[in-house]
């Protein structure tokens, strides 16, 4: 073979090799593109129905989000919708009444949980935070509503979620009996695992509850460095949830609603009102008092006129002779300000006392000196406000909305899930002012 023929053969082989190499590269690029499209589409297709994760950070007072660097909470705010001046809790601003108002859309007299501790006046039985009998828990919470609409729900702690009522039986796979020792990360991991299920098995509604920063707030008040550290931990756990949803390709498709149940205010041993100081006007026996502070609840025996008790107590409190007397105002429950929505239940004792912000009521002087934090006060106090953040397809990016009461959240969730809810105290039109139209 001549040199020219050999060169031509080599050139031909080179061209064929080059063409083969180019073809392989193009095939590889096409395969990678198809794989990317497949995984992207499968992630997007992972959610064939709207999903809401309702998160409660107990005692997260409005403004706590500025106490520490909170990049994950700030991300939800910047890319979502925020109540600009905070979420308004229902009265009393206590944990159980507010958590149940959030998921029923009802004020406490209508859903039955009028305090953290109260009595049935007919049976004398006591409700505590460990009471799971359906007779206490009236109304229809969201997990029950969701099931009645042929969807599925999951709860990782929420007051009332352990109660077997209607179609809800607190199923083992989708309902966790309360255990405060469970690490926050374990709670998040369980919720994330729901998104590894086949699409039709992913719950439409999920609750997720954290005890902090309420736990620290009671011990040290709202201004201590412990609160700063607690807020940073909550932000980190929210970051873990976001990261897990992103890894599964569903973060932008899930609706996250982050709220608290109430705020927190500092208290100290100089801010006390003692019932025994009213003795010159009227004796208030210990067994008349069902709850001391900051919402004083008194049920005198049937032989005693509640109106007489209220008149004599206020006479003493206004006399100028009772230490901090002016910081407590006592009412017949039917005379409470109407905005409190706190009279229409026989579970509410006939006499209610409202302490001023930061003041506490005790029976007598014990000599104990303590400073810490409390809540339960009039929901008009700004210190009782908490947070509302909504993130997801139906929430506008960077939107600020006015403060609103938490009874509106029930209708917000049913609107996102496009299901029929139970009658409630929220406004039917409220979701339209907050949510974007469905895609």
Tab-separated table of C-alpha atoms in Angstrom:
chain	number	residue	atom	x	y	z
A	1	UNK	CA	0.000	0.000	0.000
A	2	UNK	CA	1.307	3.423	-0.983
A	3	UNK	CA	1.784	6.308	1.366
A	4	UNK	CA	-1.164	8.216	-0.119
A	5	UNK	CA	-3.503	5.213	0.283
A	6	UNK	CA	-2.293	4.638	3.856
A	7	UNK	CA	-2.884	8.319	4.722
A	8	UNK	CA	-6.389	8.186	3.239
A	9	UNK	CA	-7.192	5.047	5.233
A	10	UNK	CA	-5.926	6.608	8.460
A	11	UNK	CA	-7.927	9.800	7.770
A	12	UNK	CA	-11.055	7.753	7.135
A	13	UNK	CA	-10.589	5.802	10.363
A	14	UNK	CA	-9.940	9.039	12.238
A	15	UNK	CA	-13.137	10.564	10.912
A	16	UNK	CA	-15.122	7.454	11.835
A	17	UNK	CA	-13.588	7.481	15.360
A	18	UNK	CA	-14.340	11.158	15.706
A	19	UNK	CA	-17.920	10.637	14.551
A	20	UNK	CA	-18.348	7.720	16.944
A	21	UNK	CA	-16.919	9.764	19.816
A	22	UNK	CA	-19.170	12.713	18.992
A	23	UNK	CA	-22.176	10.395	18.779
A	24	UNK	CA	-21.365	8.882	22.168
A	25	UNK	CA	-20.992	12.319	23.728
A	26	UNK	CA	-24.318	13.441	22.272
A	27	UNK	CA	-25.960	10.230	23.417
A	28	UNK	CA	-24.564	10.728	26.911
A	29	UNK	CA	-25.773	14.342	27.033
A	30	UNK	CA	-29.214	13.295	25.793
A	31	UNK	CA	-29.386	10.524	28.378
A	32	UNK	CA	-28.422	12.899	31.165
A	33	UNK	CA	-31.030	15.384	29.974
A	34	UNK	CA	-33.718	12.718	29.884
A	35	UNK	CA	-32.737	11.502	33.337
A	36	UNK	CA	-32.869	15.060	34.682
A	37	UNK	CA	-36.290	15.564	33.091
A	38	UNK	CA	-37.455	12.223	34.490
A	39	UNK	CA	-36.328	12.945	38.028
A	40	UNK	CA	-37.603	16.500	37.843
A	41	UNK	CA	-40.988	15.418	36.544
A	42	UNK	CA	-41.208	12.547	39.013
A	43	UNK	CA	-40.423	14.933	41.875
A	44	UNK	CA	-43.010	17.404	40.628
A	45	UNK	CA	-45.471	14.574	40.143
A	46	UNK	CA	-44.753	13.365	43.671
A	47	UNK	CA	-47.555	15.579	44.955
A	48	UNK	CA	-50.759	14.863	43.094
A	49	UNK	CA	-52.743	16.817	45.669
A	50	UNK	CA	-52.178	19.912	47.846
A	51	UNK	CA	-50.332	19.289	51.119
A	52	UNK	CA	-50.300	21.532	54.201
A	53	UNK	CA	-47.764	21.223	57.027
A	54	UNK	CA	-49.034	23.207	60.023
A	55	UNK	CA	-46.135	23.965	62.402
A	56	UNK	CA	-46.489	25.327	65.930
A	57	UNK	CA	-43.573	26.752	67.869
A	58	UNK	CA	-45.091	27.094	71.320
A	59	UNK	CA	-44.695	30.514	72.920
A	60	UNK	CA	-42.961	32.053	69.892
A	61	UNK	CA	-43.684	35.673	70.711
A	62	UNK	CA	-43.872	38.037	67.754
A	63	UNK	CA	-40.465	39.703	67.496
A	64	UNK	CA	-38.512	36.621	68.549
A	65	UNK	CA	-37.614	36.164	64.879
A	66	UNK	CA	-35.320	39.182	65.295
A	67	UNK	CA	-33.586	37.957	68.464
A	68	UNK	CA	-31.143	35.721	66.600
A	69	UNK	CA	-29.999	35.046	63.054
A	70	UNK	CA	-32.936	33.089	61.615
A	71	UNK	CA	-32.040	32.450	57.969
A	72	UNK	CA	-34.557	29.641	57.510
A	73	UNK	CA	-37.510	31.446	59.046
A	74	UNK	CA	-36.489	34.565	57.121
A	75	UNK	CA	-36.471	32.501	53.926
A	76	UNK	CA	-40.068	31.435	54.540
A	77	UNK	CA	-41.009	35.059	55.223
A	78	UNK	CA	-39.209	36.504	52.192
A	79	UNK	CA	-40.570	33.885	49.810
A	80	UNK	CA	-44.006	33.722	51.406
A	81	UNK	CA	-46.686	35.662	53.263
A	82	UNK	CA	-46.339	37.091	56.773
A	83	UNK	CA	-48.714	38.716	59.244
A	84	UNK	CA	-46.691	41.903	59.498
A	85	UNK	CA	-47.555	42.687	63.126
A	86	UNK	CA	-48.072	39.136	64.260
A	87	UNK	CA	-50.878	36.646	64.791
A	88	UNK	CA	-53.505	37.438	67.441
A	89	UNK	CA	-54.300	34.528	69.784
A	90	UNK	CA	-57.731	33.898	71.242
A	91	UNK	CA	-58.460	34.627	74.884
A	92	UNK	CA	-57.295	33.189	77.186
A	93	UNK	CA	-53.841	33.253	75.636
A	94	UNK	CA	-53.008	29.768	76.870
A	95	UNK	CA	-51.640	26.731	75.044
A	96	UNK	CA	-54.572	24.334	74.846
A	97	UNK	CA	-57.366	26.824	74.073
A	98	UNK	CA	-55.287	28.390	71.288
A	99	UNK	CA	-54.037	25.222	69.657
A	100	UNK	CA	-57.584	23.926	69.485
A	101	UNK	CA	-58.883	27.251	68.130
A	102	UNK	CA	-56.277	27.095	65.365
A	103	UNK	CA	-57.500	23.677	64.171
A	104	UNK	CA	-61.247	24.259	64.679
A	105	UNK	CA	-61.665	27.926	63.766
A	106	UNK	CA	-63.704	28.409	66.944
A	107	UNK	CA	-63.414	30.504	70.082
A	108	UNK	CA	-62.869	28.486	73.277
A	109	UNK	CA	-66.489	28.589	74.547
A	110	UNK	CA	-67.559	26.958	71.284
A	111	UNK	CA	-64.897	24.251	71.050
A	112	UNK	CA	-64.982	23.468	74.769
A	113	UNK	CA	-61.340	23.886	75.793
A	114	UNK	CA	-61.773	27.066	77.842
A	115	UNK	CA	-58.516	26.786	79.798
A	116	UNK	CA	-55.586	24.455	80.328
A	117	UNK	CA	-57.379	23.239	83.471
A	118	UNK	CA	-61.094	23.564	84.185
A	119	UNK	CA	-64.098	21.719	85.645
A	120	UNK	CA	-67.398	20.403	84.353
A	121	UNK	CA	-69.927	22.152	86.629
A	122	UNK	CA	-72.446	19.308	86.262
A	123	UNK	CA	-70.192	16.346	87.051
A	124	UNK	CA	-67.425	18.097	88.964
A	125	UNK	CA	-64.884	16.286	86.775
A	126	UNK	CA	-61.646	18.088	85.989
A	127	UNK	CA	-60.108	18.611	82.580
A	128	UNK	CA	-56.321	18.592	82.477
A	129	UNK	CA	-53.821	18.584	79.647
A	130	UNK	CA	-53.801	14.776	79.874
A	131	UNK	CA	-57.565	14.467	79.267
A	132	UNK	CA	-58.285	12.701	75.988
A	133	UNK	CA	-61.951	11.816	76.436
A	134	UNK	CA	-64.046	13.046	73.476
A	135	UNK	CA	-66.630	14.650	75.793
A	136	UNK	CA	-64.243	17.529	76.484
A	137	UNK	CA	-63.210	18.203	72.897
A	138	UNK	CA	-66.153	19.663	71.005
A	139	UNK	CA	-66.239	20.774	67.363
A	140	UNK	CA	-64.428	19.333	64.350
A	141	UNK	CA	-60.633	19.702	64.209
A	142	UNK	CA	-58.843	19.799	60.879
A	143	UNK	CA	-57.646	16.193	60.943
A	144	UNK	CA	-61.280	15.094	61.308
A	145	UNK	CA	-62.406	17.488	58.558
A	146	UNK	CA	-59.740	16.136	56.224
A	147	UNK	CA	-60.837	12.534	56.776
A	148	UNK	CA	-64.495	13.439	56.259
A	149	UNK	CA	-63.444	14.782	52.850
A	150	UNK	CA	-61.828	11.436	51.950
A	151	UNK	CA	-58.267	12.702	52.371
A	152	UNK	CA	-55.625	11.590	54.874
A	153	UNK	CA	-54.061	13.431	57.806
A	154	UNK	CA	-51.088	12.986	60.126
A	155	UNK	CA	-50.333	14.628	63.469
A	156	UNK	CA	-46.972	14.838	65.191
A	157	UNK	CA	-48.291	16.232	68.479
A	158	UNK	CA	-51.102	18.755	68.750
A	159	UNK	CA	-53.545	19.267	71.615
A	160	UNK	CA	-56.613	17.190	70.815
A	161	UNK	CA	-54.946	14.965	68.228
A	162	UNK	CA	-54.945	11.926	70.517
A	163	UNK	CA	-58.702	12.110	70.981
A	164	UNK	CA	-60.654	9.409	69.151
A	165	UNK	CA	-63.552	11.309	67.652
A	166	UNK	CA	-65.563	10.912	64.468
A	167	UNK	CA	-63.497	9.114	61.821
A	168	UNK	CA	-60.220	10.008	63.561
A	169	UNK	CA	-58.712	7.207	65.669
A	170	UNK	CA	-55.152	8.550	66.032
A	171	UNK	CA	-53.742	5.798	63.776
A	172	UNK	CA	-50.333	4.464	64.791
A	173	UNK	CA	-48.631	5.295	61.495
A	174	UNK	CA	-49.964	8.860	61.346
A	175	UNK	CA	-50.498	10.016	64.930
A	176	UNK	CA	-47.962	10.323	67.730
A	177	UNK	CA	-49.081	10.233	71.399
A	178	UNK	CA	-47.482	13.196	73.118
A	179	UNK	CA	-43.982	12.659	74.468
A	180	UNK	CA	-42.037	15.840	75.144
A	181	UNK	CA	-38.727	13.965	75.314
A	182	UNK	CA	-38.772	13.101	71.594
A	183	UNK	CA	-35.956	15.108	69.931
A	184	UNK	CA	-37.121	17.771	67.502
A	185	UNK	CA	-35.073	16.206	64.701
A	186	UNK	CA	-36.883	12.878	65.149
A	187	UNK	CA	-40.187	14.688	64.708
A	188	UNK	CA	-38.996	16.340	61.506
A	189	UNK	CA	-37.586	13.053	60.167
A	190	UNK	CA	-40.925	11.321	60.698
A	191	UNK	CA	-42.754	14.055	58.801
A	192	UNK	CA	-40.196	13.911	55.981
A	193	UNK	CA	-40.646	10.144	55.735
A	194	UNK	CA	-44.286	10.728	54.789
A	195	UNK	CA	-43.006	12.232	51.542
A	196	UNK	CA	-41.202	8.984	50.713
A	197	UNK	CA	-44.554	7.205	50.526
A	198	UNK	CA	-46.343	6.593	47.230
A	199	UNK	CA	-48.068	9.770	46.123
A	200	UNK	CA	-51.589	8.677	47.035
A	201	UNK	CA	-50.450	7.830	50.588
A	202	UNK	CA	-48.861	11.204	51.407
A	203	UNK	CA	-51.103	12.900	53.989
A	204	UNK	CA	-52.839	16.050	52.787
A	205	UNK	CA	-52.629	17.654	56.214
A	206	UNK	CA	-49.763	17.293	58.699
A	207	UNK	CA	-49.185	18.922	62.088
A	208	UNK	CA	-45.763	19.389	63.676
A	209	UNK	CA	-45.321	20.746	67.202
A	210	UNK	CA	-42.317	22.060	69.168
A	211	UNK	CA	-42.450	23.037	72.860
A	212	UNK	CA	-39.821	25.772	72.517
A	213	UNK	CA	-39.375	28.651	73.157
A	214	UNK	CA	-42.311	28.485	75.608
A	215	UNK	CA	-40.351	26.143	77.869
A	216	UNK	CA	-37.523	28.621	78.289
A	217	UNK	CA	-39.827	31.654	78.362
A	218	UNK	CA	-41.627	30.505	81.506
A	219	UNK	CA	-38.359	29.971	83.294
A	220	UNK	CA	-36.413	33.099	82.324
A	221	UNK	CA	-38.880	35.486	80.663
A	222	UNK	CA	-38.805	36.763	77.070
A	223	UNK	CA	-35.587	38.780	77.202
A	224	UNK	CA	-33.016	36.263	78.412
A	225	UNK	CA	-30.188	34.868	76.290
A	226	UNK	CA	-31.803	31.426	76.631
A	227	UNK	CA	-34.605	32.669	74.398
A	228	UNK	CA	-32.089	33.755	71.771
A	229	UNK	CA	-30.542	30.284	71.818
A	230	UNK	CA	-33.947	28.594	71.696
A	231	UNK	CA	-35.059	30.681	68.712
A	232	UNK	CA	-31.837	29.761	66.897
A	233	UNK	CA	-32.561	26.058	67.534
A	234	UNK	CA	-36.090	26.409	66.191
A	235	UNK	CA	-34.706	28.095	63.090
A	236	UNK	CA	-32.222	25.265	62.611
A	237	UNK	CA	-34.948	22.618	62.847
A	238	UNK	CA	-37.053	24.541	60.317
A	239	UNK	CA	-33.950	24.512	58.104
A	240	UNK	CA	-33.752	20.741	58.460
A	241	UNK	CA	-37.374	20.415	57.336
A	242	UNK	CA	-36.768	22.681	54.340
A	243	UNK	CA	-33.626	20.784	53.346
A	244	UNK	CA	-35.410	17.438	53.564
A	245	UNK	CA	-38.280	18.665	51.420
A	246	UNK	CA	-35.819	20.084	48.885
A	247	UNK	CA	-33.962	16.790	48.697
A	248	UNK	CA	-37.253	15.136	47.843
A	249	UNK	CA	-38.016	17.787	45.248
A	250	UNK	CA	-41.258	18.933	46.879
A	251	UNK	CA	-40.381	22.043	48.899
A	252	UNK	CA	-41.904	24.471	46.423
A	253	UNK	CA	-45.064	22.361	46.168
A	254	UNK	CA	-45.792	21.971	49.880
A	255	UNK	CA	-47.712	24.612	51.827
A	256	UNK	CA	-45.968	25.394	55.125
A	257	UNK	CA	-47.905	27.393	57.713
A	258	UNK	CA	-45.781	28.324	60.722
A	259	UNK	CA	-47.495	29.779	63.774
A	260	UNK	CA	-47.210	30.081	67.529
A	261	UNK	CA	-50.037	29.786	70.022
A	262	UNK	CA	-49.321	32.894	72.117
A	263	UNK	CA	-46.590	35.286	73.188
A	264	UNK	CA	-44.802	35.803	76.500
A	265	UNK	CA	-44.284	38.601	79.026
A	266	UNK	CA	-41.864	38.948	81.931
A	267	UNK	CA	-43.142	38.534	85.485
A	268	UNK	CA	-41.475	39.099	88.842
A	269	UNK	CA	-42.170	38.839	92.575
A	270	UNK	CA	-43.027	42.546	92.862
A	271	UNK	CA	-45.931	42.142	90.414
A	272	UNK	CA	-48.336	40.170	92.574
A	273	UNK	CA	-51.914	40.529	93.784
A	274	UNK	CA	-52.903	38.473	96.842
A	275	UNK	CA	-56.512	37.375	97.311
A	276	UNK	CA	-56.106	37.166	101.077
A	277	UNK	CA	-55.520	40.943	101.087
A	278	UNK	CA	-59.225	41.296	100.228
A	279	UNK	CA	-60.281	39.809	103.582
A	280	UNK	CA	-61.583	43.149	105.009
A	281	UNK	CA	-64.088	43.218	102.148
A	282	UNK	CA	-64.679	39.544	101.352
A	283	UNK	CA	-63.061	36.183	102.049
A	284	UNK	CA	-62.155	34.213	98.913
A	285	UNK	CA	-61.583	30.614	100.058
A	286	UNK	CA	-58.999	28.617	98.164
A	287	UNK	CA	-61.550	26.048	97.041
A	288	UNK	CA	-63.555	28.715	95.198
A	289	UNK	CA	-60.621	29.378	92.864
A	290	UNK	CA	-60.326	27.096	89.855
A	291	UNK	CA	-57.439	28.957	88.191
A	292	UNK	CA	-55.301	31.715	89.637
A	293	UNK	CA	-53.216	33.510	87.099
A	294	UNK	CA	-53.224	35.468	84.931
A	295	UNK	CA	-56.884	34.625	84.270
A	296	UNK	CA	-58.453	34.388	87.711
A	297	UNK	CA	-61.382	31.937	87.603
A	298	UNK	CA	-63.721	31.726	90.603
A	299	UNK	CA	-66.798	29.561	91.110
A	300	UNK	CA	-68.431	30.257	94.490
A	301	UNK	CA	-70.913	27.753	95.931
A	302	UNK	CA	-74.559	28.007	94.779
A	303	UNK	CA	-75.528	29.734	98.039
A	304	UNK	CA	-73.256	32.714	97.242
A	305	UNK	CA	-74.299	35.375	94.739
A	306	UNK	CA	-71.479	35.851	92.168
A	307	UNK	CA	-72.502	39.488	91.625
A	308	UNK	CA	-71.992	40.198	95.337
A	309	UNK	CA	-68.528	38.593	95.208
A	310	UNK	CA	-67.533	40.670	92.184
A	311	UNK	CA	-68.762	43.905	93.776
A	312	UNK	CA	-66.923	43.330	97.060
A	313	UNK	CA	-63.712	42.206	95.335
A	314	UNK	CA	-63.624	45.291	93.124
A	315	UNK	CA	-64.402	47.492	96.110
A	316	UNK	CA	-61.315	46.175	97.840
A	317	UNK	CA	-59.144	46.236	94.733
A	318	UNK	CA	-60.084	49.860	94.038
A	319	UNK	CA	-59.693	51.024	97.630
A	320	UNK	CA	-56.029	51.897	97.330
A	321	UNK	CA	-55.371	49.715	100.392
A	322	UNK	CA	-54.586	46.465	98.556
A	323	UNK	CA	-51.097	46.023	97.159
A	324	UNK	CA	-51.303	46.191	93.339
A	325	UNK	CA	-55.085	46.111	93.657
A	326	UNK	CA	-55.530	48.376	90.647
A	327	UNK	CA	-53.748	45.751	88.536
A	328	UNK	CA	-56.653	43.286	88.773
A	329	UNK	CA	-60.184	43.813	87.477
A	330	UNK	CA	-62.914	41.297	88.301
A	331	UNK	CA	-66.000	40.647	86.147
A	332	UNK	CA	-69.083	38.536	85.957
A	333	UNK	CA	-68.257	36.550	82.850
A	334	UNK	CA	-71.229	37.986	80.963
A	335	UNK	CA	-69.817	41.471	81.578
A	336	UNK	CA	-66.399	40.737	80.092
A	337	UNK	CA	-65.521	42.800	77.001
A	338	UNK	CA	-67.344	41.214	74.074
A	339	UNK	CA	-64.145	41.167	71.989
A	340	UNK	CA	-62.799	38.426	74.286
A	341	UNK	CA	-65.535	35.967	73.240
A	342	UNK	CA	-65.378	34.366	76.662
A	343	UNK	CA	-68.800	33.924	78.219
A	344	UNK	CA	-70.906	31.446	76.266
A	345	UNK	CA	-70.044	28.219	78.114
A	346	UNK	CA	-70.979	26.775	81.482
A	347	UNK	CA	-67.407	25.464	81.698
A	348	UNK	CA	-66.307	29.072	82.262
A	349	UNK	CA	-66.761	29.963	85.948
A	350	UNK	CA	-69.136	32.862	86.683
A	351	UNK	CA	-66.351	35.151	87.960
A	352	UNK	CA	-63.321	36.062	85.865
A	353	UNK	CA	-60.450	38.331	86.897
A	354	UNK	CA	-58.128	39.955	84.381
A	355	UNK	CA	-54.652	40.814	85.593
A	356	UNK	CA	-52.663	43.628	84.000
A	357	UNK	CA	-49.779	42.730	81.748
A	358	UNK	CA	-47.004	41.032	83.705
A	359	UNK	CA	-48.961	40.769	86.979
A	360	UNK	CA	-49.900	37.514	88.678
A	361	UNK	CA	-52.568	36.520	91.212
A	362	UNK	CA	-51.829	34.364	94.250
A	363	UNK	CA	-53.802	33.313	97.306
A	364	UNK	CA	-51.322	34.587	99.886
A	365	UNK	CA	-47.728	35.598	100.502
A	366	UNK	CA	-45.450	32.589	100.478
A	367	UNK	CA	-42.169	34.448	100.682
A	368	UNK	CA	-40.960	32.822	97.476
A	369	UNK	CA	-39.212	35.194	95.102
A	370	UNK	CA	-39.171	34.341	91.448
A	371	UNK	CA	-38.897	36.041	88.103
A	372	UNK	CA	-39.835	34.399	84.831
A	373	UNK	CA	-42.432	34.650	82.122
A	374	UNK	CA	-46.147	34.051	81.656
A	375	UNK	CA	-48.997	34.228	79.178
A	376	UNK	CA	-52.762	33.906	79.350
A	377	UNK	CA	-53.381	37.661	79.507
A	378	UNK	CA	-55.801	39.795	77.507
A	379	UNK	CA	-55.110	39.152	73.830
A	380	UNK	CA	-55.109	42.904	73.226
A	381	UNK	CA	-51.616	43.044	74.753
A	382	UNK	CA	-49.017	43.096	71.992
A	383	UNK	CA	-46.778	40.849	74.094
A	384	UNK	CA	-49.313	38.033	73.612
A	385	UNK	CA	-48.984	38.081	69.830
A	386	UNK	CA	-47.200	35.330	68.003
A	387	UNK	CA	-46.206	34.684	64.366
A	388	UNK	CA	-47.928	33.683	61.156
A	389	UNK	CA	-45.923	32.698	58.079
A	390	UNK	CA	-47.346	30.996	54.993
A	391	UNK	CA	-45.122	29.540	52.280
A	392	UNK	CA	-46.087	27.535	49.223
A	393	UNK	CA	-47.866	27.722	45.853
A	394	UNK	CA	-50.942	29.571	47.175
A	395	UNK	CA	-48.980	32.155	49.202
A	396	UNK	CA	-47.668	35.245	47.450
A	397	UNK	CA	-43.947	35.886	47.615
A	398	UNK	CA	-42.923	38.669	50.027
A	399	UNK	CA	-46.505	39.617	50.898
A	400	UNK	CA	-47.357	41.371	54.182
A	401	UNK	CA	-50.862	41.115	55.575
A	402	UNK	CA	-52.481	42.776	58.614
A	403	UNK	CA	-52.674	40.935	61.926
A	404	UNK	CA	-55.628	38.590	62.335
A	405	UNK	CA	-57.041	36.180	64.915
A	406	UNK	CA	-55.993	32.559	64.701
A	407	UNK	CA	-59.602	31.356	64.234
A	408	UNK	CA	-59.104	32.270	60.549
A	409	UNK	CA	-56.511	29.529	59.971
A	410	UNK	CA	-59.054	26.704	59.760
A	411	UNK	CA	-60.694	28.196	56.659
A	412	UNK	CA	-57.268	28.986	55.229
A	413	UNK	CA	-56.311	25.305	55.346
A	414	UNK	CA	-59.618	24.014	53.987
A	415	UNK	CA	-59.339	26.502	51.118
A	416	UNK	CA	-55.821	25.317	50.220
A	417	UNK	CA	-56.957	21.677	50.328
A	418	UNK	CA	-60.164	22.567	48.461
A	419	UNK	CA	-62.387	20.743	50.942
A	420	UNK	CA	-65.605	21.539	52.775
A	421	UNK	CA	-65.057	22.649	56.363
A	422	UNK	CA	-67.314	22.745	59.392
A	423	UNK	CA	-69.066	25.951	60.520
A	424	UNK	CA	-66.692	28.139	62.515
A	425	UNK	CA	-65.978	31.651	63.790
A	426	UNK	CA	-63.625	32.539	60.952
A	427	UNK	CA	-64.650	34.525	57.905
A	428	UNK	CA	-65.469	32.629	54.716
A	429	UNK	CA	-63.920	35.444	52.710
A	430	UNK	CA	-60.650	35.577	54.648
A	431	UNK	CA	-58.748	33.046	52.485
A	432	UNK	CA	-59.486	35.122	49.374
A	433	UNK	CA	-57.593	38.057	50.852
A	434	UNK	CA	-54.539	35.950	51.709
A	435	UNK	CA	-54.228	33.194	49.112
A	436	UNK	CA	-53.425	33.274	45.433
A	437	UNK	CA	-55.976	31.624	43.131
A	438	UNK	CA	-55.345	27.906	42.498
A	439	UNK	CA	-53.020	27.216	39.584
